[in-house]
mmCIF file of C-alpha atoms in Angstrom:
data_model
loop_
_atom_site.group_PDB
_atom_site.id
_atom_site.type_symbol
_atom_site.label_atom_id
_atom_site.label_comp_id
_atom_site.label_asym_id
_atom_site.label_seq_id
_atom_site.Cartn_x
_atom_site.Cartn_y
_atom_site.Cartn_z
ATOM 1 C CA UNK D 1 -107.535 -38.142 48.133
ATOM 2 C CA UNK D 2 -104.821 -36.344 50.528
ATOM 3 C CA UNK D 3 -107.802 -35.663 52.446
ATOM 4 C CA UNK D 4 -109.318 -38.613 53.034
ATOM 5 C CA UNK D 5 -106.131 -40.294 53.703
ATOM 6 C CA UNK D 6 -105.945 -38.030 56.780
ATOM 7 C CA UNK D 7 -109.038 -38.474 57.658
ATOM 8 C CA UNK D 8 -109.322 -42.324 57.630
ATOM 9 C CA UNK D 9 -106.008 -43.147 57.103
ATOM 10 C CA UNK D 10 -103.968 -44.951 55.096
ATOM 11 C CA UNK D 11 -104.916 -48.773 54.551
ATOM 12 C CA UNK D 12 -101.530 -51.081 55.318
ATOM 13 C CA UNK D 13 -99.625 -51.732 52.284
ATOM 14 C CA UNK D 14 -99.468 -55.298 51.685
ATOM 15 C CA UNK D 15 -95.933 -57.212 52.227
ATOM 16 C CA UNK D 16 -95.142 -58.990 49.879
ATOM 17 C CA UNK D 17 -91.048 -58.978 49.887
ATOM 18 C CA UNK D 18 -88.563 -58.861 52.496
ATOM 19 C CA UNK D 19 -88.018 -55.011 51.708
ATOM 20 C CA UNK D 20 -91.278 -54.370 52.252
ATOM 21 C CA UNK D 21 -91.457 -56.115 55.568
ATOM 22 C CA UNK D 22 -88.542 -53.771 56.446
ATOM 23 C CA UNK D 23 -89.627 -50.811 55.066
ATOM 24 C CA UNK D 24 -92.870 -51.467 57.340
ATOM 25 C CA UNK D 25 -90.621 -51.955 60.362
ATOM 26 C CA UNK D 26 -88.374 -49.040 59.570
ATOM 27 C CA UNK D 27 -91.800 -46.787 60.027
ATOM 28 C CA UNK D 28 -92.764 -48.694 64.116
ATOM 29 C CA UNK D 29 -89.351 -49.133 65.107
ATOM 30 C CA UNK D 30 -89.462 -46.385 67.827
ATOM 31 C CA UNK D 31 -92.879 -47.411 68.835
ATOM 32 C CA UNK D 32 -91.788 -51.002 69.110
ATOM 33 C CA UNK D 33 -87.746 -50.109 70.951
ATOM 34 C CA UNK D 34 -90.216 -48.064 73.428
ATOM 35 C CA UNK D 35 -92.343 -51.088 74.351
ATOM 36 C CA UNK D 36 -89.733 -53.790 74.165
ATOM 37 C CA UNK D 37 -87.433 -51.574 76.546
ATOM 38 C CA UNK D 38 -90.760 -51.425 78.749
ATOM 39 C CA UNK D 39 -89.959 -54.829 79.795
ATOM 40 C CA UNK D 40 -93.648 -55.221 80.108
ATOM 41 C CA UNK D 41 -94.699 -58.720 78.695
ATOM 42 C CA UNK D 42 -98.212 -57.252 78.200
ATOM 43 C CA UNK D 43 -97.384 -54.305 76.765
ATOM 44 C CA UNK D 44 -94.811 -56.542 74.404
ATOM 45 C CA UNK D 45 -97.612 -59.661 73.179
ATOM 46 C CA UNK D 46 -100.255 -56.343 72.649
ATOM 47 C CA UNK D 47 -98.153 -53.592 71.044
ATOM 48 C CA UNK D 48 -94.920 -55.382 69.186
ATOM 49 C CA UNK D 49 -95.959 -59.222 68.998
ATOM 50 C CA UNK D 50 -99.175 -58.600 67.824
ATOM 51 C CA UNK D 51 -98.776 -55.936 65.172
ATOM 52 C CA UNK D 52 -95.366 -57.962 63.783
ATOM 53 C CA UNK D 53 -97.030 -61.569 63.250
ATOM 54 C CA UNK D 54 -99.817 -60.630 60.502
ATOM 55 C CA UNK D 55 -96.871 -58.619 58.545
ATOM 56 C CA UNK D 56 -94.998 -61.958 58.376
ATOM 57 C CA UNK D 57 -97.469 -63.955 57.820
ATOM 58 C CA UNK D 58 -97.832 -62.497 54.725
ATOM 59 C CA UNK D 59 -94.436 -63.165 53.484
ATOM 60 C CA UNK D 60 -94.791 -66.496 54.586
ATOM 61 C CA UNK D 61 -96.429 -68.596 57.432
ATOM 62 C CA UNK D 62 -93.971 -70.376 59.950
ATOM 63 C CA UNK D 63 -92.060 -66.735 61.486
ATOM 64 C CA UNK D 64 -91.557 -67.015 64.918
ATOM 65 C CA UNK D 65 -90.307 -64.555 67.472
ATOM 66 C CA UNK D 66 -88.596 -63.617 70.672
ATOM 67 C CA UNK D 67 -87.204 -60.163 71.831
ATOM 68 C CA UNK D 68 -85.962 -58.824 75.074
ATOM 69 C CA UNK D 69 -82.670 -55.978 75.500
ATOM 70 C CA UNK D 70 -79.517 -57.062 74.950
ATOM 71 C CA UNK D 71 -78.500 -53.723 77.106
ATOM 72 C CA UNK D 72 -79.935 -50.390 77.536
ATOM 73 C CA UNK D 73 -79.417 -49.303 74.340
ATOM 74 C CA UNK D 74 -79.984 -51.952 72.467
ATOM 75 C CA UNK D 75 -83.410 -54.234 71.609
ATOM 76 C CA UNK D 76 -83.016 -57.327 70.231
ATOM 77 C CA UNK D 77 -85.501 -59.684 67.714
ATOM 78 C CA UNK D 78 -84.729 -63.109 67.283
ATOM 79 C CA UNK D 79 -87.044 -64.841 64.307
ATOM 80 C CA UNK D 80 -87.247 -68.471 64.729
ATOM 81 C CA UNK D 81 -88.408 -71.469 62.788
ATOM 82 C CA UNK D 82 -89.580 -72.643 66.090
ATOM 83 C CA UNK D 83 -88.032 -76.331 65.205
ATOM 84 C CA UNK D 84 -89.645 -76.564 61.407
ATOM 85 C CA UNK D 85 -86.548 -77.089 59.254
ATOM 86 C CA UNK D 86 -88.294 -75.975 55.994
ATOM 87 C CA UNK D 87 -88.881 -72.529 57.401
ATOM 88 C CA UNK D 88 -84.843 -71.594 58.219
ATOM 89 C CA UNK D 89 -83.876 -70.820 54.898
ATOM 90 C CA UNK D 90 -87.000 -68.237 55.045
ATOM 91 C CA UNK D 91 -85.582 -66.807 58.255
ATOM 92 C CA UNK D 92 -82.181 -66.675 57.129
ATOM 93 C CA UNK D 93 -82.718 -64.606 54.239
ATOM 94 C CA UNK D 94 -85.253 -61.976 56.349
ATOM 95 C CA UNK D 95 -82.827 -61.550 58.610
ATOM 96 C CA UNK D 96 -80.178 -61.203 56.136
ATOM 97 C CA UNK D 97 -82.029 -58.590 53.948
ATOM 98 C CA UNK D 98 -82.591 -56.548 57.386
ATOM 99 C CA UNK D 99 -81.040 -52.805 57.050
ATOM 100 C CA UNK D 100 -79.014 -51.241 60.138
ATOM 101 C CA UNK D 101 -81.162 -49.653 62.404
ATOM 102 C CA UNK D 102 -80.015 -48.094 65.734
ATOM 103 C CA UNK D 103 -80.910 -49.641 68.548
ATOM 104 C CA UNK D 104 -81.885 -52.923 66.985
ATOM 105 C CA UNK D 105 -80.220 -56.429 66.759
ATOM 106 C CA UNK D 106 -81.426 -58.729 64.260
ATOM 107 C CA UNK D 107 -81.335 -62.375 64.674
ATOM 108 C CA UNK D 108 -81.719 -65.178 63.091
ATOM 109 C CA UNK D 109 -82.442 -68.509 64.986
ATOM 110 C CA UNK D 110 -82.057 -68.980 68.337
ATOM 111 C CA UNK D 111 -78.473 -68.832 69.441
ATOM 112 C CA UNK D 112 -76.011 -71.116 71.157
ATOM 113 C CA UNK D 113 -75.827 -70.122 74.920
ATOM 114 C CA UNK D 114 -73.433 -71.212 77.771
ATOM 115 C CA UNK D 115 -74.533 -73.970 79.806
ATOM 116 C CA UNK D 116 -74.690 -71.663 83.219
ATOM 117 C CA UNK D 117 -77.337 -69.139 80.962
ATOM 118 C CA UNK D 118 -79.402 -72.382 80.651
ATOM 119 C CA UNK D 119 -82.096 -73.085 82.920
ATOM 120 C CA UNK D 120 -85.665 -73.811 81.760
ATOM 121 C CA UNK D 121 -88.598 -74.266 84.271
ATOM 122 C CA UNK D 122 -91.110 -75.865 82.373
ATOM 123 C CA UNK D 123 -94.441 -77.635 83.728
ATOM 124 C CA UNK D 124 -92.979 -77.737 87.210
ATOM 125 C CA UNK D 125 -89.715 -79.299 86.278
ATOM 126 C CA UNK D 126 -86.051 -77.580 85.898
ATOM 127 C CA UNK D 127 -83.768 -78.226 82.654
ATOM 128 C CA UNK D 128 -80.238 -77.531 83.647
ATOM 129 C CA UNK D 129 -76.421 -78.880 83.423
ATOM 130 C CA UNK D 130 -77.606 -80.229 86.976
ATOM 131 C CA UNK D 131 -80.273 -82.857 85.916
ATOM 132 C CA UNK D 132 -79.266 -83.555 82.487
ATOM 133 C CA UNK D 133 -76.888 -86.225 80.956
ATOM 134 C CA UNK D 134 -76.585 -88.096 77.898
ATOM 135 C CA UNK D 135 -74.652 -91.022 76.251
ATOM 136 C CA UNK D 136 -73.930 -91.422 72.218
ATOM 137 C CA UNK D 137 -75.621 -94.782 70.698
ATOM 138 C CA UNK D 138 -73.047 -96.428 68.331
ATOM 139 C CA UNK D 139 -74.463 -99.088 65.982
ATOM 140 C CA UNK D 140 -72.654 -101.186 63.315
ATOM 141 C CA UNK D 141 -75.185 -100.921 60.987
ATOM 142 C CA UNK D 142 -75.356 -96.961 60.916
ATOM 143 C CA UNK D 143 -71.523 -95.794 61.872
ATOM 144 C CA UNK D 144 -72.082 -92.433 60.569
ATOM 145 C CA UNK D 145 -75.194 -91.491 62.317
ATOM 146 C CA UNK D 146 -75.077 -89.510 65.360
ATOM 147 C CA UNK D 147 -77.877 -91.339 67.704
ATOM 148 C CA UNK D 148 -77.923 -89.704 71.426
ATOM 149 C CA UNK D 149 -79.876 -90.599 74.621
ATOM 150 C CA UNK D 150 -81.079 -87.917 76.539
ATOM 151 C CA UNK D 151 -81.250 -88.704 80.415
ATOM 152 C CA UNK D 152 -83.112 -86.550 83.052
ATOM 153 C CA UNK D 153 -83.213 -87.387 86.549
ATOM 154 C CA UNK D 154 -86.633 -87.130 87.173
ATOM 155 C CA UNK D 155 -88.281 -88.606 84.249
ATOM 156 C CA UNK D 156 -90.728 -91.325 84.433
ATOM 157 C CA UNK D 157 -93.864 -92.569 82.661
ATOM 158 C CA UNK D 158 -96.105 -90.129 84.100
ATOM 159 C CA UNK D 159 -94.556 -86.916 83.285
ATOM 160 C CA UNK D 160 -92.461 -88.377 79.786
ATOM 161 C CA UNK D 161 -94.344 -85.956 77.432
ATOM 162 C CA UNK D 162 -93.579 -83.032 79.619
ATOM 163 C CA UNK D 163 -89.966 -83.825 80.040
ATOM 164 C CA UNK D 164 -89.601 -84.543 76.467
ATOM 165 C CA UNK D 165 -90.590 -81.103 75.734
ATOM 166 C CA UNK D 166 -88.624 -79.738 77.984
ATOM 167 C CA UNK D 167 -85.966 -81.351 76.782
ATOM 168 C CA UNK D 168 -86.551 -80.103 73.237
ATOM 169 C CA UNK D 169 -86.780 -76.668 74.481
ATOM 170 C CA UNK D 170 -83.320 -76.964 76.317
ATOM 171 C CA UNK D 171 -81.763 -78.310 73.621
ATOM 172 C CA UNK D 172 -82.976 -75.692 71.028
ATOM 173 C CA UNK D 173 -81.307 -73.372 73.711
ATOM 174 C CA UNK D 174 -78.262 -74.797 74.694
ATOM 175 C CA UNK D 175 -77.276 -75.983 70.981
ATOM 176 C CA UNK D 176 -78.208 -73.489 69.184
ATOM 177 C CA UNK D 177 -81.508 -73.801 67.021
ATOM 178 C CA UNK D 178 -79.048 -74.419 63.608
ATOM 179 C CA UNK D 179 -77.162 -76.991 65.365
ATOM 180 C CA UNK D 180 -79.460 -78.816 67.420
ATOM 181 C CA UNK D 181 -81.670 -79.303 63.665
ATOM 182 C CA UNK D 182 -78.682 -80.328 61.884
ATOM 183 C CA UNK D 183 -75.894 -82.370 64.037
ATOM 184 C CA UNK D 184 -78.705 -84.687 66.401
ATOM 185 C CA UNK D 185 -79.642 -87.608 63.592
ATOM 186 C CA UNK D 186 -82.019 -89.413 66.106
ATOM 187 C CA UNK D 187 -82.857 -88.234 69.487
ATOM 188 C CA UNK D 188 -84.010 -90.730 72.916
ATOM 189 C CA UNK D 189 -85.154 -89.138 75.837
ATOM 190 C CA UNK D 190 -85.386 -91.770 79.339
ATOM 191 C CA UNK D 191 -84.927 -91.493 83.359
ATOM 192 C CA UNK D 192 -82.250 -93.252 85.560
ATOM 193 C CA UNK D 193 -84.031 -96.617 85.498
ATOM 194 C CA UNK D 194 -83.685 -97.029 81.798
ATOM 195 C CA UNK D 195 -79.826 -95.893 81.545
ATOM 196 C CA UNK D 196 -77.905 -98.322 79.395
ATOM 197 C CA UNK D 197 -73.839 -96.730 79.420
ATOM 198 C CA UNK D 198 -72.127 -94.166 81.584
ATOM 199 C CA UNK D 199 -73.154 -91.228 81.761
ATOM 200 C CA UNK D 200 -71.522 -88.399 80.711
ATOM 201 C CA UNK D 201 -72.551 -84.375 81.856
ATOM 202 C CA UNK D 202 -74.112 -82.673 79.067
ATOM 203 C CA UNK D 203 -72.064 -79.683 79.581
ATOM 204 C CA UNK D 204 -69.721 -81.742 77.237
ATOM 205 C CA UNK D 205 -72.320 -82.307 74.473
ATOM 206 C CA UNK D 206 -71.424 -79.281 72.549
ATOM 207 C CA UNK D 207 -67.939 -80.792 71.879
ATOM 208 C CA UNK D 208 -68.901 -84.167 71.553
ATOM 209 C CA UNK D 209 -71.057 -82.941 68.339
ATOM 210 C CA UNK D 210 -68.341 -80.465 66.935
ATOM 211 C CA UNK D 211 -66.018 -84.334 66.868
ATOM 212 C CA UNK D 212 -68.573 -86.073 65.260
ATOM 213 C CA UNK D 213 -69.235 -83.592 62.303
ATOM 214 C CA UNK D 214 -65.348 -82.580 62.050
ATOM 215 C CA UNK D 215 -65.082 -87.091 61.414
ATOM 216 C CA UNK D 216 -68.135 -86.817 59.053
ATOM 217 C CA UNK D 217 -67.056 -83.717 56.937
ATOM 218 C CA UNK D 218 -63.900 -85.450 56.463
ATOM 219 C CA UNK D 219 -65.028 -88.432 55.188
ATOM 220 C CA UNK D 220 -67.995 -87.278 52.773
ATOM 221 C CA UNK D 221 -66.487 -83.602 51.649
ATOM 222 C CA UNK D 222 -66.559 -83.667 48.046
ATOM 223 C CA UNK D 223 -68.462 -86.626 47.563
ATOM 224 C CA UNK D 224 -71.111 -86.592 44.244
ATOM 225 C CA UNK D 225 -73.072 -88.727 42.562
ATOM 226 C CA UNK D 226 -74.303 -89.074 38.546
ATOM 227 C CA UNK D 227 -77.951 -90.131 38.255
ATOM 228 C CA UNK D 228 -77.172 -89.871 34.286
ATOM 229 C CA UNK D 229 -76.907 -93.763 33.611
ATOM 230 C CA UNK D 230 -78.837 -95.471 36.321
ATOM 231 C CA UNK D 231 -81.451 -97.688 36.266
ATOM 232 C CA UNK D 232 -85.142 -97.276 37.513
ATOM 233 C CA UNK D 233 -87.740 -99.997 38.842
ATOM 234 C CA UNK D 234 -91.083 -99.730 38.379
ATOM 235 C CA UNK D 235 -93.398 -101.339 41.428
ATOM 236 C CA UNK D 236 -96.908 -102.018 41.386
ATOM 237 C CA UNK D 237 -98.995 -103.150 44.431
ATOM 238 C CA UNK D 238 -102.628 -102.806 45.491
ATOM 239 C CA UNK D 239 -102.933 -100.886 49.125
ATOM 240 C CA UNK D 240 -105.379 -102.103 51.333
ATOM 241 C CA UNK D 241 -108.524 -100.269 49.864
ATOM 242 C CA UNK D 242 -108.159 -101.918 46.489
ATOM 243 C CA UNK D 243 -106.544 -98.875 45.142
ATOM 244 C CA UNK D 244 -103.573 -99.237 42.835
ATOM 245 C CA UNK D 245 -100.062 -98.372 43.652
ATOM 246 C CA UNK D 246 -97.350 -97.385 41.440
ATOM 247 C CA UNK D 247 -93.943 -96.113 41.535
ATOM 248 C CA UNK D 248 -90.261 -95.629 39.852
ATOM 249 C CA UNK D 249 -87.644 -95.774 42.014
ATOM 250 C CA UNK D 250 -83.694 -95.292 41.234
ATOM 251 C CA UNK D 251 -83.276 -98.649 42.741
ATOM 252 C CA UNK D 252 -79.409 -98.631 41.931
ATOM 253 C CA UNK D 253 -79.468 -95.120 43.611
ATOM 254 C CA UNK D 254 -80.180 -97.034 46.642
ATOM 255 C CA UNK D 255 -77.990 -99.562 46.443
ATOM 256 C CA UNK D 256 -75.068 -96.690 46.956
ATOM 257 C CA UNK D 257 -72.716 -97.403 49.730
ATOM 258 C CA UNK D 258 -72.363 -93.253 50.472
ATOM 259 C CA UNK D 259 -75.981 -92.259 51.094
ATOM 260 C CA UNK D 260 -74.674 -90.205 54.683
ATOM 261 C CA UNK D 261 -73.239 -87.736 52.117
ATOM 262 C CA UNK D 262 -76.981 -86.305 51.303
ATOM 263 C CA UNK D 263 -78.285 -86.745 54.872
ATOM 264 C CA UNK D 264 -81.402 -84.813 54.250
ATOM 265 C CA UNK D 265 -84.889 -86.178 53.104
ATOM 266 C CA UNK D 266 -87.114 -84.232 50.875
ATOM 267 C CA UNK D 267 -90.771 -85.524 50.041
ATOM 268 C CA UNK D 268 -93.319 -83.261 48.285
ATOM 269 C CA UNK D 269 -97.015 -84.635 48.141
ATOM 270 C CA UNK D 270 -99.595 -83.577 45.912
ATOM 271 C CA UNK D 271 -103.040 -84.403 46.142
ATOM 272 C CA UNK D 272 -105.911 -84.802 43.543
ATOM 273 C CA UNK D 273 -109.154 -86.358 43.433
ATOM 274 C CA UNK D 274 -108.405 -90.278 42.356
ATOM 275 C CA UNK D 275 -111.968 -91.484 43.812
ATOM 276 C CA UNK D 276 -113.045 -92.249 40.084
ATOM 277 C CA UNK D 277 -109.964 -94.415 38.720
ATOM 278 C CA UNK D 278 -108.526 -96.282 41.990
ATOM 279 C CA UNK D 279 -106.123 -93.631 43.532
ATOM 280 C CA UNK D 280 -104.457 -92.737 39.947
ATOM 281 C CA UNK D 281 -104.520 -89.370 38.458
ATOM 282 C CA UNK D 282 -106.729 -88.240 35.709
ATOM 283 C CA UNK D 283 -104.218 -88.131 32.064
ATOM 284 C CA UNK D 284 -103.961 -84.226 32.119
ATOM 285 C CA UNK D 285 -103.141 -84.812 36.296
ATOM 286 C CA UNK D 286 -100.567 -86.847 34.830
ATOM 287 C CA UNK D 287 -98.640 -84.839 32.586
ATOM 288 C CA UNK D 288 -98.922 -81.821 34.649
ATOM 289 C CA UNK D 289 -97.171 -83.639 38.054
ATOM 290 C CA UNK D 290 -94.774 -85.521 35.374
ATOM 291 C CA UNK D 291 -94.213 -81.605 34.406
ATOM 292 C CA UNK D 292 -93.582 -80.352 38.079
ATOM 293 C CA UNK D 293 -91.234 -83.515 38.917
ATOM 294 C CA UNK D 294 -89.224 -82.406 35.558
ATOM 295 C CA UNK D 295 -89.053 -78.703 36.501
ATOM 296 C CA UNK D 296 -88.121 -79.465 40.007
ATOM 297 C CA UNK D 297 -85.105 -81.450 38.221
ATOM 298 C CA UNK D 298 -83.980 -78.707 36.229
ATOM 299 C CA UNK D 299 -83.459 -76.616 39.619
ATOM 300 C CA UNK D 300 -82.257 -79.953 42.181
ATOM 301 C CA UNK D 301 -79.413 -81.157 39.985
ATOM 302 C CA UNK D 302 -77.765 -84.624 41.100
ATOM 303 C CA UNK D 303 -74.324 -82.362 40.112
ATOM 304 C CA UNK D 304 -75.067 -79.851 43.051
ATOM 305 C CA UNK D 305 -76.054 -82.220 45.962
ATOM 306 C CA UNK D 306 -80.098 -83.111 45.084
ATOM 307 C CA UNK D 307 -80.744 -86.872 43.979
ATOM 308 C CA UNK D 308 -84.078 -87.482 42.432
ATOM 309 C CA UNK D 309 -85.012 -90.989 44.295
ATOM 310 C CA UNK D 310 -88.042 -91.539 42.537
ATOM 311 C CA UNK D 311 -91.885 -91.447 42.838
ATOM 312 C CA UNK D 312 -94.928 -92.845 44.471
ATOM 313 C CA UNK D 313 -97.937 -92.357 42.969
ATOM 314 C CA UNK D 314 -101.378 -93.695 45.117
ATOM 315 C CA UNK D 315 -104.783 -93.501 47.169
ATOM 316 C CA UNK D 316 -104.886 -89.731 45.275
ATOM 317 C CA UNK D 317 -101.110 -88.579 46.151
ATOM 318 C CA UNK D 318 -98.426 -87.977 43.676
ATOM 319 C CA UNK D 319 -95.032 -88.217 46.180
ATOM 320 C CA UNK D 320 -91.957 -86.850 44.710
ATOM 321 C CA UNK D 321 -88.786 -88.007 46.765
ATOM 322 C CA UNK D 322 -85.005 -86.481 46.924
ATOM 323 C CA UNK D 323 -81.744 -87.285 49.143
ATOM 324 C CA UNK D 324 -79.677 -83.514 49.483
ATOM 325 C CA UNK D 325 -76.434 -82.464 51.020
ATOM 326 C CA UNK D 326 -78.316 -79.412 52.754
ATOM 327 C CA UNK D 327 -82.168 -78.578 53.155
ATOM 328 C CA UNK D 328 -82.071 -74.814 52.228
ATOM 329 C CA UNK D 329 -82.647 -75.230 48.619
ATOM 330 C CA UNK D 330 -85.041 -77.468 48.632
ATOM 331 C CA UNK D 331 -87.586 -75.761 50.881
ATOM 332 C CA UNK D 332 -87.181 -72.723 48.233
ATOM 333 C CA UNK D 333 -87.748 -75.075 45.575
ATOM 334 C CA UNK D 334 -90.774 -76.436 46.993
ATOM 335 C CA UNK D 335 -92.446 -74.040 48.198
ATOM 336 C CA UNK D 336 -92.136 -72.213 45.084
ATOM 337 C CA UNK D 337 -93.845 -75.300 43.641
ATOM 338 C CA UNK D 338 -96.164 -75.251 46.396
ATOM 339 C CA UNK D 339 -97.187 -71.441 45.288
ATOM 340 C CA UNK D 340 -96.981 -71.710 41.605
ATOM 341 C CA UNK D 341 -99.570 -74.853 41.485
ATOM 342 C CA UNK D 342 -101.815 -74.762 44.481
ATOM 343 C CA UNK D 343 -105.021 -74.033 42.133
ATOM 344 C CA UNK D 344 -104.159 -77.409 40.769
ATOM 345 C CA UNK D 345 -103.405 -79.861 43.583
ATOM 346 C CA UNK D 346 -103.141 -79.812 47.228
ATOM 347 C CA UNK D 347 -99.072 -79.654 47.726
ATOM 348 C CA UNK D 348 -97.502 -80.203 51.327
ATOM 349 C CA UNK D 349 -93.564 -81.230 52.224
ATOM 350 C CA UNK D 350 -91.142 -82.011 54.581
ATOM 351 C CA UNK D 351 -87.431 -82.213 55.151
ATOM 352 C CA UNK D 352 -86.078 -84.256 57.593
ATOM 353 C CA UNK D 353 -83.007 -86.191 58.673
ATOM 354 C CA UNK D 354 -82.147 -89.608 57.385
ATOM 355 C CA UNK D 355 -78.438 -90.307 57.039
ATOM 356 C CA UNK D 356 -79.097 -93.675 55.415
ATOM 357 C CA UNK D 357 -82.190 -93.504 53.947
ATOM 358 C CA UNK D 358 -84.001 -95.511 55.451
ATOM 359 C CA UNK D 359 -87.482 -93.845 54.768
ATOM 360 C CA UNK D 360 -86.767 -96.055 51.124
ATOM 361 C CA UNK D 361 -85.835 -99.304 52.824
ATOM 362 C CA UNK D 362 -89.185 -100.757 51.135
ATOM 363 C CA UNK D 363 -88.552 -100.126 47.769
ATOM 364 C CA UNK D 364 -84.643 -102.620 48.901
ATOM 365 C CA UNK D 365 -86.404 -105.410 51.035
#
C-alpha cells in the first residue's frame, strides 16, 4: 500500500473538525504564504482560494474569506460570515481553535477600520467619510431600538440597489462585521432629496453606537424572565388554501414590558409532506417535532437568556419560535437539530434582530 500511495497519492482526508481543518492547513501553509505574498490575485483565487473553500465547506457551508499581508512577514486570513448572522459563532470558534503558525494571522470577521482606510469603489460610485452621512430615527413607540438613516449624496432611484450595496459593504468595513450585525436594529438608506433631520458626518457613527449600547446595557443587564407559570393560547385559522392553521403561543410572554432584553429572533422551520391532511403533520410527524421542540428546550433555557415563544404549525411547516439575549447559541443549537434530523424533515432557520418583537405582533392584535 506504501507503494501505491506514492504512486497515486494519497486521497484528501475528509474534515470533519476544526483540528482537522488545521491540521490540513498546517501541511499548505508555505505553499499558500508563497502565493498570498505573490500579491497576484490570480495566482491567490487559483492556488489558496480555491483549494481552502471545499475544505470548509465540509465543516460547514457559509465560510467566507479574504487575505492580503499585513507586512512582509506576515499573511493574513480573515474568515467571514459574509453578513449571515447564524454562521459567526461557526467562524468564531475556527478561528479560535487555530494553532500559531509563523507567518500567519488569523482572523475572525472583518475588522473595525479607521474612517481614512475606508474607501469603497463599487459599480462606479465611491463610499467614503466624504459622501456619507446619517441621522438616528427616535420613535416613542420603540425607545430602545437603534433605527439609523443612511444618506449618500448621489443616490437616487436609478442607482438605489447599487448604493444600497455599497452601503452595506462600507458599513461591514467601517463598523466592524460584529458590530455592524449587532448594534444597527433597522437600517434606511436615501439621497439628499429625501433627508428628514440634520445631518451629521458618519465619521461620528462609531461613537454614536458605543452611547446607545453603553444606555441599553445599563438598563437591561441582568434582566431574566421565568416561562415556569405562564399561560399559552392556542389559535386556529384557515390560510387562504383551505389548509388549517394552528398554533400555541406564550401570549403572556408577549405581553412583557422588557422584550429589548432578548433582542434576537430565532425561528426554525421544518417541513413535511401535509398534502394528505390540510397542511398538518402525520401523528408520528407529530410526536417527533413535539420531541425536537422539547429537546431544543432542554438546551435554550428561559434561565440562561432563550424564551420559547411558541409554535406555528401549517401549509406543511412546523415553526418553532424563541426571543435570546445573544444569537451564538442558538445557531449551534439549530443547526445541530438541523444535522441530527434532516432524513426526517426539511429544517431551515434564521436569526435576526427584533428588539420588540414585533415578528409576533399577530398573535397580540
Amino acid at each position: 500500500m506504501g507503494f501505491l500511495d506514492k504512486l497515486f497519492g494519497k486521497k484528501d482526508e475528509p474534515i470533519k473538525s476544526y483540528s482537522d481543518f488545521w491540521n490540513w492547513f498546517l501541511l499548505n501553509e508555505k505553499d499558500f504564504f508563497k502565493v498570498v505574498s505573490s500579491k497576484r490575485s490570480e495566482e491567490i483565487e487559483k492556488s489558496f482560494f480555491n483549494k481552502i473553500s471545499p475544505k470548509l465547506a465540509m465543516l460547514k457551508d457559509g465560510y467566507f474569506f479574504l487575505t492580503g499581508m499585513c507586512n512582509d512577514n506576515t499573511a493574513e486570513l480573515v474568515l467571514t460570515a459574509d453578513g449571515n448572522v447564524t454562521n459567526i459563532v461557526f467562524i468564531e470558534e475556527l478561528v479560535n481553535a487555530a494553532p500559531n503558525i509563523a507567518g500567519w494571522k488569523f482572523t475572525a470577521l472583518k475588522p473595525a477600520m479607521n474612517i481614512e482606510d475606508v474607501n469603497i469603489s463599487m459599480a462606479g460610485y465611491q463610499f467614503n467619510g466624504k459622501n456619507l452621512n446619517f441621522y438616528a430615527n427616535d420613535t416613542v413607540k420603540y425607545p430602545d431600538e437603534i433605527a439609523i438613516t443612511i444618506v449618500h449624496n448621489d443616490l437616487t432611484a436609478e442607482n438605489k440597489n447599487q448604493i444600497t450595496n455599497g452601503v452595506y459593504i462600507f458599513l461591514d468595513n467601517y463598523l466592524g462585521e460584529l458590530e455592524f450585525a449587532s448594534n444597527i436594529d433597522t437600517l434606511r438608506i436615501v439621497g439628499l432629496q429625501e433627508v428628514e433631520k440634520e445631518l451629521v458626518p458618519i465619521a461620528k457613527l462609531k461613537d454614536f453606537l458605543i452611547w446607545r449600547q453603553k444606555e441599553f446595557i445599563e438598563k437591561y443587564d441582568g434582566v431574566r424572565y421565568d416561562t415556569e407559570n405562564d399561560g399559552h393560547t392556542a389559535f386556529e385559522a384557515e390560510v387562504e388554501n383551505g389548509n388549517k392553521l394552528f398554533a400555541i403561543i406564550n401570549t403572556d410572554l408577549l405581553g412583557w414590558d422588557s422584550k429589548p432584553s432578548h433582542p434576537w429572533v430565532s425561528i426554525l422551520t421544518l417541513r413535511y409532506d401535509g398534502s394528505k391532511s390540510n397542511g398538518m403533520p402525520s401523528e408520528d410527524e407529530y410526536g417527533l417535532l413535539d420531541r425536537i421542540q422539547d429537546e431544543m428546550m432542554t438546551e435554550l433555557k428561559d434561565i440562561d437568556g432563550y424564551l420559547n415563544i411558541g409554535r406555528q404549525t401549517a401549509n406543511g411547516e412546523r415553526e418553532i419560535y424563541f426571543a435570546c439575549r445573544d444569537f451564538r447559541k442558538p445557531s449551534k443549537i439549530f443547526h445541530e437539530v438541523q444535522q441530527r434530523y434532516s432524513s426526517n424533515f426539511q429544517i431551515e432557520y434564521d436569526i435576526y434582530k427584533d428588539k420588540y418583537w414585533q415578528s409576533f405582533d399577530r398573535f397580540t392584535s
